[in-house]
Coordinates of C-alpha atoms and ligand atoms in Angstrom, one line a residue:
M30 CA -190.1 152.8 88.0
E31 CA -189.8 155.9 85.9
L32 CA -191.0 159.5 86.4
Q33 CA -194.5 159.2 85.2
L34 CA -195.3 162.9 84.7
D35 CA -198.0 162.3 82.2
R36 CA -200.0 160.2 84.7
I37 CA -199.5 162.8 87.4
L38 CA -200.9 165.5 85.1
L39 CA -203.8 163.3 83.9
Q40 CA -204.8 162.7 87.5
G41 CA -204.9 166.5 88.2
L42 CA -207.3 166.9 85.2
M43 CA -209.5 164.1 86.5
V44 CA -210.2 166.0 89.6
L45 CA -210.6 169.4 88.0
F46 CA -212.8 168.4 85.1
P47 CA -215.7 166.9 87.1
L48 CA -215.5 169.8 89.6
V49 CA -215.8 172.4 86.8
L50 CA -218.7 170.4 85.3
Y51 CA -220.4 170.2 88.7
M52 CA -220.2 174.0 89.0
A53 CA -221.3 174.7 85.5
L54 CA -224.4 172.5 85.9
D55 CA -225.3 173.9 89.3
K56 CA -228.7 175.5 89.0
N57 CA -229.2 176.4 92.6
E58 CA -232.2 174.2 92.9
R59 CA -230.7 171.0 94.4
S60 CA -231.7 170.0 97.9
A61 CA -228.9 169.5 100.4
N62 CA -229.2 165.7 100.4
R63 CA -229.1 165.6 96.7
E64 CA -226.0 167.7 96.6
R65 CA -224.3 165.4 99.1
A66 CA -225.3 162.4 97.0
I67 CA -223.9 164.0 93.9
L68 CA -220.6 164.9 95.7
A69 CA -220.3 161.3 97.0
L70 CA -220.8 159.8 93.6
L71 CA -218.4 162.3 92.0
C72 CA -215.7 161.5 94.5
M73 CA -216.1 157.8 94.1
M74 CA -216.0 158.1 90.3
I75 CA -212.8 160.1 90.5
M76 CA -211.3 157.4 92.7
V77 CA -212.2 154.7 90.2
L78 CA -210.7 156.7 87.4
F79 CA -207.5 157.1 89.4
F80 CA -207.1 153.4 89.6
M81 CA -206.8 153.4 85.9
V82 CA -204.1 156.0 85.6
S83 CA -202.2 155.6 88.9
I84 CA -198.5 155.8 89.0
K85 CA -197.1 152.2 89.3
V86 CA -194.4 152.3 92.0
S87 CA -193.9 148.6 91.9
P88 CA -196.3 145.7 91.2
G89 CA -199.4 146.1 93.3
V90 CA -198.2 149.5 94.7
F91 CA -199.9 152.6 93.3
L92 CA -199.7 156.3 93.8
D93 CA -202.6 158.6 93.0
L94 CA -204.4 161.8 94.1
R95 CA -207.0 159.8 96.1
M96 CA -206.6 162.1 99.1
V97 CA -208.1 165.0 97.1
P98 CA -211.6 163.5 96.5
W99 CA -211.4 161.9 100.0
Y100 CA -210.8 165.3 101.6
M101 CA -213.4 167.1 99.5
A102 CA -216.0 164.4 100.5
F103 CA -215.3 164.9 104.2
I104 CA -215.1 168.7 104.2
Y105 CA -217.9 169.6 101.8
G106 CA -220.2 166.5 102.3
G107 CA -219.8 166.0 106.0
H108 CA -219.0 162.9 108.1
F109 CA -221.4 160.6 106.4
V110 CA -220.3 161.3 102.8
G111 CA -216.7 161.1 104.0
I112 CA -217.2 157.7 105.5
C113 CA -219.0 156.4 102.4
V114 CA -216.2 157.5 100.1
T115 CA -213.5 156.2 102.5
L116 CA -215.3 152.8 102.7
F117 CA -215.7 152.7 99.0
F118 CA -212.0 153.3 98.5
C119 CA -211.2 150.6 101.0
I120 CA -213.4 148.0 99.4
V121 CA -212.1 148.7 95.9
R122 CA -208.5 148.7 97.2
I123 CA -209.0 145.4 99.0
F124 CA -210.5 144.0 95.8
I125 CA -207.4 145.1 93.8
G126 CA -205.1 143.7 96.5
G127 CA -201.3 143.6 96.1
P128 CA -198.6 144.5 98.6
G129 CA -199.6 148.2 98.6
M130 CA -203.0 147.4 100.0
V131 CA -202.2 147.5 103.7
P132 CA -200.3 150.8 103.8
A133 CA -203.0 152.4 101.6
L134 CA -205.7 151.3 104.0
I135 CA -203.8 152.3 107.1
V136 CA -203.1 155.8 105.7
I137 CA -206.7 156.6 104.6
I138 CA -208.3 155.3 107.8
F139 CA -205.7 157.1 110.0
W140 CA -206.4 160.4 108.2
S141 CA -210.2 159.9 108.4
F142 CA -209.9 159.8 112.1
A143 CA -207.5 162.8 112.1
L144 CA -209.8 164.9 110.0
W145 CA -212.9 164.1 112.0
G146 CA -212.9 167.0 114.4
A147 CA -212.0 169.6 111.7
V148 CA -215.1 168.8 109.6
K149 CA -217.4 170.9 111.8
K150 CA -215.0 173.8 112.3
Y151 CA -213.9 174.1 108.7
P152 CA -217.0 176.2 107.5
R153 CA -216.2 178.9 110.0
L154 CA -212.7 179.6 108.6
S155 CA -212.0 182.5 106.3
L156 CA -211.2 181.7 102.7
K157 CA -207.5 182.2 103.3
N158 CA -207.4 179.9 106.3
K159 CA -209.4 177.3 104.4
L160 CA -206.8 177.3 101.6
V161 CA -203.9 177.2 104.0
F162 CA -205.5 174.4 106.1
S163 CA -206.5 172.3 103.1
T164 CA -203.1 172.7 101.4
V165 CA -201.0 171.9 104.5
L166 CA -203.2 168.9 105.4
L167 CA -203.0 167.5 101.9
I168 CA -199.2 167.9 101.8
V169 CA -198.8 166.0 105.1
A170 CA -201.4 163.4 104.2
S171 CA -200.1 162.8 100.7
A172 CA -196.5 162.6 102.0
S173 CA -197.6 159.9 104.4
I174 CA -198.6 157.6 101.6
P175 CA -195.0 157.0 100.2
I176 CA -193.5 157.3 103.6
I177 CA -195.7 154.6 105.3
G178 CA -195.6 152.6 102.1
S179 CA -191.8 152.4 101.9
I180 CA -191.5 151.7 105.7
I181 CA -194.0 148.8 105.6
L182 CA -192.8 147.4 102.3
N183 CA -189.2 148.0 103.2
E184 CA -188.5 149.8 99.9
K185 CA -185.3 151.5 99.1
V186 CA -185.8 155.2 98.1
T187 CA -183.9 156.0 94.9
L188 CA -183.4 159.4 93.5
L189 CA -186.0 158.7 90.9
S190 CA -188.6 157.6 93.3
A191 CA -187.9 160.6 95.6
A192 CA -188.4 162.9 92.6
T193 CA -191.7 161.2 91.8
Y194 CA -192.9 161.4 95.4
L195 CA -192.0 165.1 95.4
C196 CA -193.9 165.8 92.2
F197 CA -196.8 163.8 93.7
I198 CA -196.9 165.8 96.9
L199 CA -196.6 169.0 95.1
E200 CA -199.4 168.1 92.8
N201 CA -201.7 167.2 95.7
A202 CA -201.0 170.6 97.2
I203 CA -201.7 172.5 93.9
I204 CA -204.8 170.5 93.0
I205 CA -206.4 170.8 96.5
W206 CA -205.7 174.6 96.5
L207 CA -207.3 175.0 93.1
S208 CA -210.3 172.8 94.0
V209 CA -211.0 174.5 97.3
Y210 CA -210.6 177.9 95.7
L211 CA -212.9 177.2 92.8
L212 CA -215.6 175.6 94.9
E213 CA -215.5 178.3 97.6
T214 CA -215.7 181.2 95.2
H215 CA -218.5 179.3 93.4
L216 CA -220.4 178.8 96.7
E217 CA -219.9 182.4 97.7
R218 CA -221.2 183.6 94.3
R219 CA -224.2 181.3 94.7
S220 CA -225.1 182.6 98.1
L221 CA -224.6 186.2 97.0
L222 CA -227.0 185.7 94.2
K223 CA -229.6 184.2 96.5
E224 CA -229.1 187.1 98.9
L225 CA -229.6 189.6 96.1
Q226 CA -232.9 188.0 95.0
R227 CA -234.1 188.1 98.6
A228 CA -233.0 191.7 99.2
E229 CA -235.1 192.9 96.3
T230 CA -238.4 191.6 97.7
F231 CA -237.4 192.8 101.1
N232 CA -236.9 196.3 99.9
V233 CA -240.4 196.4 98.5
V234 CA -241.9 195.1 101.7
G235 CA -239.8 197.5 103.7
Q236 CA -241.1 200.5 101.9
L237 CA -244.7 199.4 102.1
A238 CA -244.3 198.8 105.8
A239 CA -242.9 202.2 106.5
S240 CA -245.7 204.0 104.7
V241 CA -248.7 202.0 105.8
A242 CA -248.1 200.3 109.1
H243 CA -247.4 203.3 111.1
E244 CA -250.6 205.1 109.9
I245 CA -252.7 202.2 110.9
R246 CA -251.3 201.7 114.4
N247 CA -252.7 204.9 115.9
P248 CA -256.4 204.3 115.0
M249 CA -255.9 200.7 116.2
T250 CA -254.8 201.9 119.6
S251 CA -258.0 203.9 120.0
I252 CA -260.2 201.0 118.8
R253 CA -258.5 198.8 121.4
G254 CA -259.1 201.4 124.2
F255 CA -262.8 201.8 123.4
I256 CA -263.4 198.0 123.2
Q257 CA -261.9 197.7 126.7
L258 CA -264.1 200.5 127.9
L259 CA -267.2 198.8 126.5
Q260 CA -266.1 195.5 128.2
S261 CA -266.4 197.2 131.6
S262 CA -270.0 198.1 130.9
E263 CA -272.4 196.2 133.2
N264 CA -275.5 195.8 131.1
L265 CA -274.0 193.5 128.5
T266 CA -275.4 190.1 127.5
N267 CA -273.1 187.1 127.4
D268 CA -273.2 187.1 123.6
E269 CA -272.2 190.7 123.5
K270 CA -269.3 190.0 125.9
S271 CA -268.0 187.2 123.8
F272 CA -268.2 189.4 120.7
L273 CA -266.1 192.1 122.4
K274 CA -263.6 189.5 123.5
V275 CA -263.2 188.3 119.9
S276 CA -262.9 191.9 118.7
L277 CA -260.1 192.5 121.2
E278 CA -258.3 189.4 120.2
E279 CA -258.5 190.3 116.5
V280 CA -257.3 193.8 117.2
D281 CA -254.3 192.4 119.0
R282 CA -253.6 190.0 116.1
A283 CA -253.7 192.9 113.7
N284 CA -251.4 194.9 116.0
S285 CA -248.8 192.2 116.1
I286 CA -248.9 191.9 112.3
I287 CA -248.4 195.7 112.1
G288 CA -245.5 195.2 114.5
D289 CA -243.9 192.8 112.1
Y290 CA -244.3 195.1 109.2
L291 CA -242.9 198.1 111.2
S292 CA -239.8 196.2 112.2
M293 CA -239.2 195.4 108.5
G294 CA -239.1 199.1 107.6
K295 CA -236.7 200.0 110.4
E296 CA -233.2 200.8 109.4
S297 CA -230.8 198.5 111.3
S298 CA -228.3 201.4 111.8
S299 CA -230.9 203.3 113.8
I300 CA -231.2 200.6 116.4
K301 CA -229.3 201.0 119.7
T302 CA -227.8 197.8 121.1
K303 CA -226.8 196.8 124.6
D304 CA -225.8 193.7 126.5
V305 CA -228.7 191.3 126.6
D306 CA -229.1 188.3 128.9
L307 CA -230.3 185.7 126.5
S308 CA -232.0 183.4 128.9
A309 CA -234.0 186.4 130.4
V310 CA -235.3 187.4 127.0
I311 CA -236.2 183.8 126.1
S312 CA -238.0 183.3 129.5
K313 CA -240.0 186.5 128.9
S314 CA -241.0 185.3 125.4
I315 CA -242.1 182.0 126.8
N316 CA -244.1 183.7 129.5
T317 CA -245.8 185.9 126.9
L318 CA -246.9 182.8 125.0
S319 CA -247.7 180.7 128.0
S320 CA -251.5 180.9 127.6
Y321 CA -251.2 180.3 123.8
A322 CA -249.1 177.3 124.5
A323 CA -251.6 176.0 127.1
L324 CA -254.4 176.5 124.6
N325 CA -252.6 174.3 122.1
N326 CA -251.6 171.7 124.8
T327 CA -248.0 172.3 124.2
E328 CA -245.2 172.4 126.8
V329 CA -242.3 174.8 126.3
I330 CA -239.1 174.0 128.2
L331 CA -236.0 176.2 128.6
H332 CA -233.1 174.0 129.6
D333 CA -230.6 175.0 132.3
H334 CA -227.4 176.7 131.3
N335 CA -224.9 179.3 132.2
K336 CA -225.6 183.0 131.9
V337 CA -224.9 184.1 128.3
F338 CA -224.7 187.7 127.1
I339 CA -225.0 188.9 123.5
E340 CA -225.1 192.4 122.1
G341 CA -228.5 193.3 120.7
Q342 CA -231.8 195.0 121.2
P343 CA -233.9 193.2 123.9
Q344 CA -237.3 194.1 122.3
R345 CA -236.4 193.0 118.9
L346 CA -234.8 189.8 120.2
Q347 CA -238.0 189.1 122.2
Q348 CA -240.1 189.7 119.1
M349 CA -237.8 187.2 117.3
F350 CA -238.1 184.5 119.9
I351 CA -241.9 185.0 120.2
N352 CA -242.2 184.5 116.4
L353 CA -240.1 181.4 116.5
I354 CA -241.8 179.8 119.5
K355 CA -245.2 180.7 118.2
N356 CA -244.5 178.9 115.0
A357 CA -243.3 175.9 116.9
I358 CA -246.5 175.9 119.0
E359 CA -248.5 176.1 115.8
A360 CA -246.5 173.3 114.2
T361 CA -247.1 170.9 117.2
S362 CA -250.9 171.8 117.5
G363 CA -252.4 169.0 119.6
S364 CA -250.0 167.9 122.2
G365 CA -246.4 168.7 121.8
L366 CA -243.1 169.5 123.3
I367 CA -240.8 172.5 122.5
E368 CA -237.4 172.4 124.0
I369 CA -235.0 175.3 124.0
W370 CA -231.2 175.1 124.7
I371 CA -228.7 177.9 125.0
L372 CA -225.2 176.6 124.2
S373 CA -222.0 178.6 123.9
D374 CA -218.4 177.9 122.8
E375 CA -215.4 180.3 122.6
D376 CA -216.8 182.7 120.1
R377 CA -220.5 182.1 119.5
V378 CA -223.8 181.3 121.1
L379 CA -226.2 178.8 119.8
V380 CA -229.9 178.9 120.6
K381 CA -231.6 175.7 119.6
I382 CA -235.4 175.6 119.4
A383 CA -236.7 172.1 118.7
D384 CA -240.3 171.1 118.3
D385 CA -241.8 167.7 117.7
G386 CA -244.4 169.0 115.3
E387 CA -245.3 168.5 111.7
G388 CA -241.9 169.4 110.2
M389 CA -241.3 170.6 106.7
P390 CA -240.1 169.2 103.4
Q391 CA -236.9 170.7 101.9
Y392 CA -238.5 173.1 99.4
Q393 CA -240.4 174.7 102.3
I394 CA -237.2 175.1 104.3
D395 CA -235.6 176.9 101.3
N396 CA -238.6 179.3 101.1
L397 CA -238.5 180.2 104.8
G398 CA -238.2 183.9 105.5
L399 CA -239.5 185.0 102.1
P400 CA -242.1 187.8 102.6
F401 CA -245.7 186.4 102.7
Y402 CA -244.5 182.8 102.5
S403 CA -247.0 180.9 104.7
T404 CA -248.7 177.5 104.6
K405 CA -251.2 178.5 107.2
E406 CA -254.8 179.5 106.6
K407 CA -254.5 182.6 108.9
G408 CA -250.7 183.0 108.4
T409 CA -249.1 186.2 107.2
G410 CA -245.7 184.9 106.3
L411 CA -244.1 187.8 108.1
G412 CA -242.9 186.1 111.3
L413 CA -239.7 184.4 109.9
M414 CA -238.9 187.4 107.7
V415 CA -238.6 189.5 110.9
V416 CA -236.6 186.6 112.5
L417 CA -234.1 186.7 109.7
K418 CA -233.9 190.4 109.8
V419 CA -233.1 190.5 113.5
I420 CA -230.5 187.7 113.2
K421 CA -228.8 189.5 110.3
E422 CA -228.7 192.8 112.3
M423 CA -226.9 191.0 115.1
G424 CA -224.4 189.4 112.8
G425 CA -225.8 186.0 113.5
S426 CA -226.9 183.1 111.3
L427 CA -229.8 180.6 111.1
K428 CA -229.7 176.9 110.3
V429 CA -232.9 174.9 110.0
T430 CA -233.2 171.2 110.0
S431 CA -236.5 169.4 109.7
A432 CA -238.1 166.0 109.2
Q433 CA -241.7 165.7 108.2
S434 CA -244.0 164.6 111.0
K435 CA -241.0 164.3 113.3
G436 CA -240.2 168.0 114.0
T437 CA -238.1 171.0 113.3
V438 CA -235.0 172.4 114.8
F439 CA -234.1 176.1 114.5
N440 CA -230.5 176.8 115.2
I441 CA -229.7 180.4 115.7
F442 CA -226.1 181.4 116.0
F443 CA -225.0 184.7 117.6
P444 CA -221.5 186.1 118.1
L445 CA -220.7 186.0 121.7
K446 CA -220.2 189.2 123.7
T447 CA -216.7 189.1 125.1
K448 CA -216.5 190.8 128.5
Ligands
LIG517 P1 -246.8 182.3 109.5 O1 -246.5 181.8 110.8 O2 -247.7 183.5 109.5 O3 -247.3 181.3 108.5 P2 -244.0 182.6 109.4 O4 -243.0 183.5 108.6 O5 -243.9 182.7 110.8 O6 -245.4 182.9 108.9 O7 -243.7 181.1 108.9 C1 -243.7 180.8 107.6 C2 -244.0 179.3 107.4 O8 -242.9 178.5 107.8 C3 -245.2 178.7 108.1 O9 -246.4 178.9 107.4 C4 -244.8 177.3 108.3 O10 -245.2 176.6 107.1 C5 -243.3 177.3 108.3 N1 -242.8 177.0 109.6 C6 -242.2 178.0 110.4 N2 -241.8 177.4 111.6 C7 -242.1 176.1 111.6 C8 -242.0 175.0 112.5 N3 -241.4 175.2 113.7 N4 -242.4 173.8 112.1 C9 -243.0 173.6 110.9 N5 -243.2 174.6 110.0 C10 -242.7 175.9 110.3
LIG518 MG1 -245.5 182.7 112.4

C-alpha cells in the first residue's frame, strides 16, 4: 500500500462537483419528492464513482468517502432516502465482495442506526451547530472504517497505513464541512428569495387593507343592526323572513372577509401579547364553527392533552384556528372527520390539524398563503394568508402535508412559553 493522495483528492472532487451542479441547476420549482429522488440518485451515483477511485488498502479492501453521500442522504433526504442509499451501498458492496465486505457492511449499518434519531432534530440546529455536528460525526464514523476493518481483518497498522487513514479521516471532515456549508447557505438563500417575493405581494395587500377595510366596516355594522331590527317585525311573510336571514348571513360573511383584510394591515409590533391557553382557544374556535361543521356533516375532535401555554394574542390565534378549521370543514364537505392534537416537547408546541378531505397536489401546497389564492368558487384566498401572518408574528412555523383524496395535515409549531 502506498499513500494514494491523488485518489483521496479525486474523491473529494467527486462529492463537490455534483453538489455544485445540483445547486447551480436548482430553479426553485422542484417538488419535495422530486428533490428527494434527485438527492438519492446523486448520492448513489457518487458512491458508484467512489468504487472506481477508492484507495486500495489490500486486495478486496477499499477506503473511500462513502460516509459523506450516506450522511447527506439521511440528513437532507430523510429516513427513506437514507435507507435507500444505504441499501444500495450494501448491495453493490456485496456484489464486489472481498475480505473488506463484512466490516464495510457492519460500519454503515451500525451508523445508520446511530444517526436515526438525529435526522429529525438536525433541521432545528443553528448553522454553526450543524457544521460541528456533521464534522464530528463524520470524523468518528470515518475513523471507524479503518479501525473496525483492521480489527476484523487482523491487519497490522504500519506508519504508511496510519498516515493514509489520517488523511482519509481529515478529508472526510473537510468535505462534509464544505458540503454542509454550501448546501445550507444555498437553502437559506433560496428561502430568503421566496420570502422576498411573498413579502412584496403582502405589502400591497396590507396597504389596500388599511385604507379600504376599515371604512367599510362601520356602514356594515349599521346594515347588520337594521336587518336584525327588521327581523323582529311581526308582519313579515315567510319569504321575506328567509330573505332577511340570507342578507344577515351575507353581511356576516363580508364582515369576516373584512376582518381578514384588517388583520393583514395591522403592524405586528402594535399587538400586545400575553400567555394563552392553547386548548381553550382551540375549543372556542371549534365552538364558533360547530353549526357550520354540523351543516357540512363533519365532526371536529380535539384530543386530550396537558395544558399548554404559549405567548400570543388570543383573538388573533382564534381567528387563525377558525380559518384553518373552516378550510378543513370545507375540504371534507359531505361527511368527514377533523382531528386536532396539541403536542409539546422541551422547546416547542405542535398543533396538528388533520382532515380526511379532498387533499391537495404539491403545486397547490406551494401556493398556500399567497394573497387571493383560492380554488373555491366563493373563496377569497385570504384565510391562509392571515394564518401565515399570525404564525410569523408568534415566531412559529407551518408545515403542510397532503395527499389527494386522502386528506391534509396542517402542522403548526410555536415556541413554548417557559414558566
Ligand atoms: P379560501 O378558503 O377562501 O379559498 P384560504 O386562504 O383559506 O382561502 O385557502 C386557500 C386554498 O387552500 C383553498 O382554496 C384550498 O384550495 C386550499 N386549502 C386550504 N386548506 C385546505 C385543506 N384543509 N384541505 C384542502 N385544501 C385546502
Ligand atoms: Mg378559507
